[in-house]
Amino acid sequence: MSSRSHTRCALTFAAVAALLAGCPAGQGEGWVGGSVYVQNCSTSGDSLDQAQDNYELNATFFAGDPVLDFNEVVAERRSTVTVRVQETSNRAEESDGLVLQFGDVAAAARAFAQRQLIGASSCFDLSGRCASANSVYRAQFNLYNSCPSNRSLLTASTHEIVRGPAPNAPGECLLPPVAPPPAQPALAACPTLSDADRAALDKLCEGDFNDRAANEAEVVRLLGQGSVFNADRTVGHACLYLCTFGEAQRGQDPNELLGFHFDYGDRLSALFYLNFVDARAMTLGECSRARAQIAGMISFEMVRSRAAQSFP
């Protein structure tokens, strides 16, 4: 095998060992909530639209799936980790849930060390896979339990949607102002922060991750600056701030984080504010059937729950 080949390995044996050792599978702390609109949202066949200004995920299940890159050229390693936060431990297609896919954990670790915000990739296609394999992270929001009839692919993006004439139909709807992508995002992935803002984020990192009532307004103020969510326009940041990221340390030399990877048992803690758009609508220039702006705080140890859990 070439020394430059990218060999990747999911930590299956580590997961089994963790379960046998009695690790608390799927446990963590935190909250996920915000504003959600879904067209034809139905749990009983009534096909009613649903708009929730105070949606809450009621997260009880936290899991992560690290994949190691064993490329012998350390600087070229792109280890990954997929994080899933769900309301239940059911399969993804049976539960509401948030999925964070870190495509380059070494880059994320460097951002953590330097107290930098990390913007979600805004590129997507109908498969939900970004064209750039090395994007630091992407995010997806699923509403399979709250709205089982909805199959819109809600993908984190700063692309704007506005009310205008419906394509090839009478009336108006919410649609991307430029179609098809790439359209220029109306906002940067992350807001510009002052030193005081970073100090406020660090204070949140040291607080109670389960207290949504005390912390949500501050998370939105710091990470959601300039975001809009109403009947005529939706635009927002898609941004994340890491509080704990495995064995990475604040102020650590970036050169020490080349080849960084996650192991089971490592902790991940983060604050986020994510604008979600309908990927199909953005790609095809169609009416948007779903949108959301979700904030949250999560903290958990990287433990995979069980073999039945599939990861995207």
mmCIF file of C-alpha atoms in Angstrom:
data_model
loop_
_atom_site.group_PDB
_atom_site.id
_atom_site.type_symbol
_atom_site.label_atom_id
_atom_site.label_comp_id
_atom_site.label_asym_id
_atom_site.label_seq_id
_atom_site.Cartn_x
_atom_site.Cartn_y
_atom_site.Cartn_z
ATOM 1 C CA MET A 1 0.000 0.000 0.000
ATOM 2 C CA SER A 2 1.302 3.462 -0.880
ATOM 3 C CA SER A 3 2.522 5.541 2.034
ATOM 4 C CA ARG A 4 0.324 8.369 0.745
ATOM 5 C CA SER A 5 -2.867 6.345 0.668
ATOM 6 C CA HIS A 6 -5.687 7.459 2.949
ATOM 7 C CA THR A 7 -6.617 4.505 5.143
ATOM 8 C CA ARG A 8 -9.556 5.216 7.419
ATOM 9 C CA CYS A 9 -10.887 3.088 10.231
ATOM 10 C CA ALA A 10 -14.043 3.425 12.299
ATOM 11 C CA LEU A 11 -13.391 2.664 15.944
ATOM 12 C CA THR A 12 -15.642 -0.375 16.065
ATOM 13 C CA PHE A 13 -13.580 -2.352 18.566
ATOM 14 C CA ALA A 14 -13.257 0.662 20.817
ATOM 15 C CA ALA A 15 -17.020 1.048 20.788
ATOM 16 C CA VAL A 16 -17.519 -2.578 21.798
ATOM 17 C CA ALA A 17 -14.963 -2.238 24.566
ATOM 18 C CA ALA A 18 -16.710 0.863 25.857
ATOM 19 C CA LEU A 19 -20.035 -0.923 26.008
ATOM 20 C CA LEU A 20 -18.545 -3.928 27.779
ATOM 21 C CA ALA A 21 -16.940 -1.595 30.296
ATOM 22 C CA GLY A 22 -20.351 -0.214 31.181
ATOM 23 C CA CYS A 23 -20.005 3.263 29.636
ATOM 24 C CA PRO A 24 -23.264 5.269 29.687
ATOM 25 C CA ALA A 25 -24.250 4.815 26.038
ATOM 26 C CA GLY A 26 -25.902 7.835 24.511
ATOM 27 C CA GLN A 27 -25.841 10.007 27.629
ATOM 28 C CA GLY A 28 -24.972 13.676 27.635
ATOM 29 C CA GLU A 29 -26.302 17.056 28.599
ATOM 30 C CA GLY A 30 -27.611 20.046 26.748
ATOM 31 C CA TRP A 31 -30.534 21.538 24.856
ATOM 32 C CA VAL A 32 -31.426 22.160 21.212
ATOM 33 C CA GLY A 33 -34.260 24.464 20.171
ATOM 34 C CA GLY A 34 -35.462 27.457 18.201
ATOM 35 C CA SER A 35 -37.828 28.431 15.381
ATOM 36 C CA VAL A 36 -39.095 25.871 12.861
ATOM 37 C CA TYR A 37 -41.471 26.069 9.900
ATOM 38 C CA VAL A 38 -42.520 23.012 7.895
ATOM 39 C CA GLN A 39 -45.080 22.960 5.085
ATOM 40 C CA ASN A 40 -47.521 20.050 5.251
ATOM 41 C CA CYS A 41 -46.299 18.992 8.670
ATOM 42 C CA SER A 42 -48.485 16.137 9.810
ATOM 43 C CA THR A 43 -48.494 13.362 12.354
ATOM 44 C CA SER A 44 -52.133 12.424 11.695
ATOM 45 C CA GLY A 45 -52.698 12.972 7.972
ATOM 46 C CA ASP A 46 -54.188 16.468 8.342
ATOM 47 C CA SER A 47 -51.468 18.056 6.135
ATOM 48 C CA LEU A 48 -51.436 21.281 8.154
ATOM 49 C CA ASP A 49 -48.557 23.714 7.982
ATOM 50 C CA GLN A 50 -46.612 23.995 11.195
ATOM 51 C CA ALA A 51 -44.648 26.929 12.523
ATOM 52 C CA GLN A 52 -43.083 26.689 15.968
ATOM 53 C CA ASP A 53 -41.309 29.661 17.509
ATOM 54 C CA ASN A 54 -40.322 27.607 20.526
ATOM 55 C CA TYR A 55 -39.391 24.191 19.147
ATOM 56 C CA GLU A 56 -37.440 21.985 21.564
ATOM 57 C CA LEU A 57 -35.676 18.767 20.634
ATOM 58 C CA ASN A 58 -35.839 17.289 24.177
ATOM 59 C CA ALA A 59 -32.492 15.623 23.556
ATOM 60 C CA THR A 60 -31.894 12.415 25.481
ATOM 61 C CA PHE A 61 -29.476 10.628 23.153
ATOM 62 C CA PHE A 62 -25.943 11.800 22.297
ATOM 63 C CA ALA A 63 -23.602 9.726 20.152
ATOM 64 C CA GLY A 64 -20.457 10.121 18.096
ATOM 65 C CA ASP A 65 -18.698 8.092 15.438
ATOM 66 C CA PRO A 66 -14.967 8.862 15.009
ATOM 67 C CA VAL A 67 -13.169 7.699 11.874
ATOM 68 C CA LEU A 68 -9.358 7.776 11.883
ATOM 69 C CA ASP A 69 -7.218 8.634 8.876
ATOM 70 C CA PHE A 70 -3.929 6.683 8.986
ATOM 71 C CA ASN A 71 -2.202 8.481 6.130
ATOM 72 C CA GLU A 72 1.532 8.295 6.882
ATOM 73 C CA VAL A 73 1.840 11.975 5.936
ATOM 74 C CA VAL A 74 0.536 13.398 9.207
ATOM 75 C CA ALA A 75 -0.190 16.851 7.784
ATOM 76 C CA GLU A 76 -2.530 15.281 5.207
ATOM 77 C CA ARG A 77 -4.640 13.273 7.650
ATOM 78 C CA ARG A 78 -8.328 14.144 7.662
ATOM 79 C CA SER A 79 -9.865 12.211 10.527
ATOM 80 C CA THR A 80 -13.581 12.802 10.959
ATOM 81 C CA VAL A 81 -16.306 12.521 13.548
ATOM 82 C CA THR A 82 -20.086 12.455 13.131
ATOM 83 C CA VAL A 83 -22.157 13.656 16.082
ATOM 84 C CA ARG A 84 -25.820 12.822 16.504
ATOM 85 C CA VAL A 85 -28.146 14.414 19.056
ATOM 86 C CA GLN A 86 -31.663 12.932 19.122
ATOM 87 C CA GLU A 87 -34.786 12.983 21.236
ATOM 88 C CA THR A 88 -34.691 9.174 21.464
ATOM 89 C CA SER A 89 -32.199 6.394 20.801
ATOM 90 C CA ASN A 90 -34.295 5.149 17.870
ATOM 91 C CA ARG A 91 -32.855 5.038 14.385
ATOM 92 C CA ALA A 92 -32.337 8.443 12.765
ATOM 93 C CA GLU A 93 -35.349 8.066 10.465
ATOM 94 C CA GLU A 94 -37.612 7.534 13.498
ATOM 95 C CA SER A 95 -36.587 10.551 15.572
ATOM 96 C CA ASP A 96 -36.069 14.292 15.458
ATOM 97 C CA GLY A 97 -32.360 14.963 15.553
ATOM 98 C CA LEU A 98 -29.359 17.150 14.837
ATOM 99 C CA VAL A 99 -26.358 15.746 12.958
ATOM 100 C CA LEU A 100 -22.958 17.487 12.943
ATOM 101 C CA GLN A 101 -20.432 16.041 10.507
ATOM 102 C CA PHE A 102 -16.863 17.187 11.161
ATOM 103 C CA GLY A 103 -14.945 16.501 7.952
ATOM 104 C CA ASP A 104 -11.596 17.656 9.371
ATOM 105 C CA VAL A 105 -11.268 17.372 13.150
ATOM 106 C CA ALA A 106 -7.675 18.668 13.076
ATOM 107 C CA ALA A 107 -8.890 21.950 11.574
ATOM 108 C CA ALA A 108 -11.657 22.122 14.181
ATOM 109 C CA ALA A 109 -9.104 21.466 16.949
ATOM 110 C CA ARG A 110 -6.956 24.347 15.704
ATOM 111 C CA ALA A 111 -9.988 26.650 15.766
ATOM 112 C CA PHE A 112 -10.752 25.501 19.318
ATOM 113 C CA ALA A 113 -7.167 26.158 20.432
ATOM 114 C CA GLN A 114 -7.364 29.694 19.048
ATOM 115 C CA ARG A 115 -10.913 30.370 20.387
ATOM 116 C CA GLN A 116 -12.220 30.858 16.863
ATOM 117 C CA LEU A 117 -15.776 30.433 15.663
ATOM 118 C CA ILE A 118 -16.339 27.723 13.044
ATOM 119 C CA GLY A 119 -18.790 28.294 10.208
ATOM 120 C CA ALA A 120 -20.723 25.430 8.657
ATOM 121 C CA SER A 121 -20.115 24.682 5.004
ATOM 122 C CA SER A 122 -22.893 26.218 2.891
ATOM 123 C CA CYS A 123 -22.411 23.977 -0.131
ATOM 124 C CA PHE A 124 -24.750 21.050 -0.718
ATOM 125 C CA ASP A 125 -26.496 19.007 -3.352
ATOM 126 C CA LEU A 126 -29.595 16.834 -3.320
ATOM 127 C CA SER A 127 -27.698 13.980 -1.689
ATOM 128 C CA GLY A 128 -26.861 16.294 1.207
ATOM 129 C CA ARG A 129 -23.144 15.787 0.641
ATOM 130 C CA CYS A 130 -20.932 18.805 0.276
ATOM 131 C CA ALA A 131 -18.731 18.956 -2.805
ATOM 132 C CA SER A 132 -15.748 19.747 -0.570
ATOM 133 C CA ALA A 133 -14.715 16.592 1.275
ATOM 134 C CA ASN A 134 -12.509 18.598 3.625
ATOM 135 C CA SER A 135 -15.080 21.106 4.901
ATOM 136 C CA VAL A 136 -14.587 21.507 8.653
ATOM 137 C CA TYR A 137 -18.199 20.608 9.418
ATOM 138 C CA ARG A 138 -21.698 20.381 7.990
ATOM 139 C CA ALA A 139 -24.989 20.164 9.864
ATOM 140 C CA GLN A 140 -28.328 18.537 9.135
ATOM 141 C CA PHE A 141 -31.612 18.823 11.057
ATOM 142 C CA ASN A 142 -34.185 16.017 10.915
ATOM 143 C CA LEU A 143 -37.863 16.216 11.914
ATOM 144 C CA TYR A 144 -38.860 12.622 11.239
ATOM 145 C CA ASN A 145 -40.912 12.327 14.439
ATOM 146 C CA SER A 146 -42.517 15.788 14.598
ATOM 147 C CA CYS A 147 -43.241 15.899 10.849
ATOM 148 C CA PRO A 148 -43.030 12.372 9.412
ATOM 149 C CA SER A 149 -44.609 13.485 6.124
ATOM 150 C CA ASN A 150 -41.840 16.049 5.566
ATOM 151 C CA ARG A 151 -38.813 14.876 3.631
ATOM 152 C CA SER A 152 -37.117 18.231 3.069
ATOM 153 C CA LEU A 153 -33.377 18.017 3.596
ATOM 154 C CA LEU A 154 -32.718 20.738 6.176
ATOM 155 C CA THR A 155 -29.057 21.684 5.777
ATOM 156 C CA ALA A 156 -27.155 24.379 7.683
ATOM 157 C CA SER A 157 -26.493 27.294 5.362
ATOM 158 C CA THR A 158 -26.331 31.089 5.387
ATOM 159 C CA HIS A 159 -28.149 31.320 2.058
ATOM 160 C CA GLU A 160 -31.134 33.639 2.144
ATOM 161 C CA ILE A 161 -34.731 32.807 1.220
ATOM 162 C CA VAL A 162 -37.365 35.499 0.576
ATOM 163 C CA ARG A 163 -41.028 35.744 -0.395
ATOM 164 C CA GLY A 164 -41.649 36.129 -4.114
ATOM 165 C CA PRO A 165 -43.633 34.797 -7.102
ATOM 166 C CA ALA A 166 -43.913 31.031 -7.068
ATOM 167 C CA PRO A 167 -42.130 29.467 -10.052
ATOM 168 C CA ASN A 168 -44.578 28.113 -12.663
ATOM 169 C CA ALA A 169 -47.575 28.573 -10.346
ATOM 170 C CA PRO A 170 -49.917 31.343 -9.159
ATOM 171 C CA GLY A 171 -49.276 32.999 -5.831
ATOM 172 C CA GLU A 172 -46.129 33.500 -3.807
ATOM 173 C CA CYS A 173 -43.829 31.385 -1.705
ATOM 174 C CA LEU A 174 -40.464 31.499 0.016
ATOM 175 C CA LEU A 175 -37.653 30.754 -2.401
ATOM 176 C CA PRO A 176 -33.959 31.501 -2.902
ATOM 177 C CA PRO A 177 -33.395 34.931 -4.477
ATOM 178 C CA VAL A 178 -30.840 33.424 -6.871
ATOM 179 C CA ALA A 179 -31.337 29.955 -8.350
ATOM 180 C CA PRO A 180 -29.766 27.586 -8.801
ATOM 181 C CA PRO A 181 -26.788 27.846 -6.398
ATOM 182 C CA PRO A 182 -24.127 28.894 -5.980
ATOM 183 C CA ALA A 183 -25.783 32.040 -4.680
ATOM 184 C CA GLN A 184 -23.852 34.426 -2.499
ATOM 185 C CA PRO A 185 -24.825 33.997 1.159
ATOM 186 C CA ALA A 186 -26.406 37.121 2.635
ATOM 187 C CA LEU A 187 -24.491 36.695 5.897
ATOM 188 C CA ALA A 188 -21.087 35.347 6.785
ATOM 189 C CA ALA A 189 -21.138 31.909 8.376
ATOM 190 C CA CYS A 190 -20.155 33.478 11.702
ATOM 191 C CA PRO A 191 -20.525 36.968 13.176
ATOM 192 C CA THR A 192 -17.507 39.080 14.102
ATOM 193 C CA LEU A 193 -16.829 38.830 17.831
ATOM 194 C CA SER A 194 -15.086 41.161 20.240
ATOM 195 C CA ASP A 195 -12.854 39.973 23.079
ATOM 196 C CA ALA A 196 -15.798 40.618 25.403
ATOM 197 C CA ASP A 197 -17.981 38.370 23.245
ATOM 198 C CA ARG A 198 -15.418 35.557 23.452
ATOM 199 C CA ALA A 199 -15.246 35.978 27.220
ATOM 200 C CA ALA A 200 -19.043 35.684 27.329
ATOM 201 C CA LEU A 201 -18.897 32.487 25.254
ATOM 202 C CA ASP A 202 -16.260 31.034 27.578
ATOM 203 C CA LYS A 203 -18.512 31.844 30.538
ATOM 204 C CA LEU A 204 -21.335 29.921 28.871
ATOM 205 C CA CYS A 205 -18.937 27.002 28.369
ATOM 206 C CA GLU A 206 -18.363 26.911 32.132
ATOM 207 C CA GLY A 207 -22.073 27.018 32.988
ATOM 208 C CA ASP A 208 -25.024 24.632 33.126
ATOM 209 C CA PHE A 209 -25.515 23.034 29.714
ATOM 210 C CA ASN A 210 -29.027 21.895 30.651
ATOM 211 C CA ASP A 211 -30.393 25.366 31.473
ATOM 212 C CA ARG A 212 -31.949 26.553 28.222
ATOM 213 C CA ALA A 213 -34.003 29.253 29.947
ATOM 214 C CA ALA A 214 -30.910 30.935 31.388
ATOM 215 C CA ASN A 215 -28.611 30.560 28.372
ATOM 216 C CA GLU A 216 -30.574 30.643 25.112
ATOM 217 C CA ALA A 217 -30.857 34.420 24.794
ATOM 218 C CA GLU A 218 -27.103 34.824 25.287
ATOM 219 C CA VAL A 219 -26.234 32.111 22.757
ATOM 220 C CA VAL A 220 -28.536 33.756 20.198
ATOM 221 C CA ARG A 221 -27.124 37.222 20.960
ATOM 222 C CA LEU A 222 -23.535 36.095 20.468
ATOM 223 C CA LEU A 223 -23.848 33.639 17.569
ATOM 224 C CA GLY A 224 -27.068 34.704 15.834
ATOM 225 C CA GLN A 225 -26.388 38.415 15.355
ATOM 226 C CA GLY A 226 -28.339 39.808 12.384
ATOM 227 C CA SER A 227 -30.433 36.677 11.812
ATOM 228 C CA VAL A 228 -34.028 37.065 10.574
ATOM 229 C CA PHE A 229 -36.843 34.477 10.652
ATOM 230 C CA ASN A 230 -40.343 35.596 9.643
ATOM 231 C CA ALA A 231 -43.060 35.030 7.043
ATOM 232 C CA ASP A 232 -41.250 37.022 4.349
ATOM 233 C CA ARG A 233 -37.547 36.354 4.845
ATOM 234 C CA THR A 234 -35.177 33.904 6.459
ATOM 235 C CA VAL A 235 -31.448 34.478 6.753
ATOM 236 C CA GLY A 236 -28.997 33.611 9.502
ATOM 237 C CA HIS A 237 -25.550 32.532 10.560
ATOM 238 C CA ALA A 238 -24.491 28.881 10.745
ATOM 239 C CA CYS A 239 -21.866 28.978 13.436
ATOM 240 C CA LEU A 240 -20.371 26.857 16.211
ATOM 241 C CA TYR A 241 -18.053 27.559 19.175
ATOM 242 C CA LEU A 242 -16.240 24.639 20.763
ATOM 243 C CA CYS A 243 -15.918 24.475 24.560
ATOM 244 C CA THR A 244 -14.178 21.097 24.787
ATOM 245 C CA PHE A 245 -12.757 19.128 21.887
ATOM 246 C CA GLY A 246 -11.133 15.860 22.885
ATOM 247 C CA GLU A 247 -7.576 16.318 24.149
ATOM 248 C CA ALA A 248 -7.018 19.652 22.372
ATOM 249 C CA GLN A 249 -6.107 22.543 24.683
ATOM 250 C CA ARG A 250 -6.730 26.291 24.514
ATOM 251 C CA GLY A 251 -3.644 28.088 23.230
ATOM 252 C CA GLN A 252 -2.054 24.884 21.954
ATOM 253 C CA ASP A 253 0.491 25.201 19.132
ATOM 254 C CA PRO A 254 -1.375 24.454 15.863
ATOM 255 C CA ASN A 255 1.567 22.310 14.710
ATOM 256 C CA GLU A 256 0.874 19.982 17.638
ATOM 257 C CA LEU A 257 -2.638 19.373 16.296
ATOM 258 C CA LEU A 258 -1.653 18.014 12.890
ATOM 259 C CA GLY A 259 -3.209 14.576 12.586
ATOM 260 C CA PHE A 260 -5.543 15.259 15.537
ATOM 261 C CA HIS A 261 -8.302 12.674 15.974
ATOM 262 C CA PHE A 262 -11.045 11.642 18.378
ATOM 263 C CA ASP A 263 -11.194 8.460 20.424
ATOM 264 C CA TYR A 264 -14.158 6.968 22.219
ATOM 265 C CA GLY A 265 -14.267 8.428 25.723
ATOM 266 C CA ASP A 266 -13.150 11.891 24.552
ATOM 267 C CA ARG A 267 -15.503 14.758 25.388
ATOM 268 C CA LEU A 268 -17.029 17.207 22.936
ATOM 269 C CA SER A 269 -18.825 20.336 24.160
ATOM 270 C CA ALA A 270 -20.140 23.079 21.901
ATOM 271 C CA LEU A 271 -22.414 26.099 21.564
ATOM 272 C CA PHE A 272 -24.093 26.774 18.229
ATOM 273 C CA TYR A 273 -26.579 28.826 16.243
ATOM 274 C CA LEU A 274 -27.533 27.264 12.914
ATOM 275 C CA ASN A 275 -29.718 28.552 10.094
ATOM 276 C CA PHE A 276 -31.245 25.637 8.148
ATOM 277 C CA VAL A 277 -32.623 25.784 4.613
ATOM 278 C CA ASP A 278 -34.347 23.277 2.344
ATOM 279 C CA ALA A 279 -31.466 21.917 0.256
ATOM 280 C CA ARG A 280 -33.786 20.793 -2.548
ATOM 281 C CA ALA A 281 -35.350 24.250 -2.834
ATOM 282 C CA MET A 282 -31.928 25.894 -2.870
ATOM 283 C CA THR A 283 -30.615 23.553 -5.544
ATOM 284 C CA LEU A 284 -33.648 23.637 -7.848
ATOM 285 C CA GLY A 285 -34.929 27.153 -7.179
ATOM 286 C CA GLU A 286 -38.251 25.791 -5.938
ATOM 287 C CA CYS A 287 -40.553 26.953 -3.156
ATOM 288 C CA SER A 288 -39.023 26.223 0.228
ATOM 289 C CA ARG A 289 -41.016 23.622 2.145
ATOM 290 C CA ALA A 290 -39.093 23.854 5.406
ATOM 291 C CA ARG A 291 -36.701 26.125 7.285
ATOM 292 C CA ALA A 292 -35.373 26.499 10.802
ATOM 293 C CA GLN A 293 -33.062 28.464 13.054
ATOM 294 C CA ILE A 294 -31.760 26.343 15.894
ATOM 295 C CA ALA A 295 -29.526 27.222 18.841
ATOM 296 C CA GLY A 296 -28.090 24.883 21.426
ATOM 297 C CA MET A 297 -25.493 23.716 23.912
ATOM 298 C CA ILE A 298 -24.302 20.097 23.998
ATOM 299 C CA SER A 299 -21.702 18.203 26.015
ATOM 300 C CA PHE A 300 -21.063 14.465 25.988
ATOM 301 C CA GLU A 301 -18.414 11.762 25.895
ATOM 302 C CA MET A 302 -17.802 10.107 22.537
ATOM 303 C CA VAL A 303 -19.579 6.773 23.018
ATOM 304 C CA ARG A 304 -21.474 5.006 20.283
ATOM 305 C CA SER A 305 -24.758 3.604 21.495
ATOM 306 C CA ARG A 306 -25.307 0.340 19.649
ATOM 307 C CA ALA A 307 -24.672 -1.357 16.343
ATOM 308 C CA ALA A 308 -28.227 -0.651 15.176
ATOM 309 C CA GLN A 309 -27.492 3.077 15.053
ATOM 310 C CA SER A 310 -26.636 4.023 11.498
ATOM 311 C CA PHE A 311 -24.675 7.175 10.699
ATOM 312 C CA PRO A 312 -24.987 9.250 7.530
#
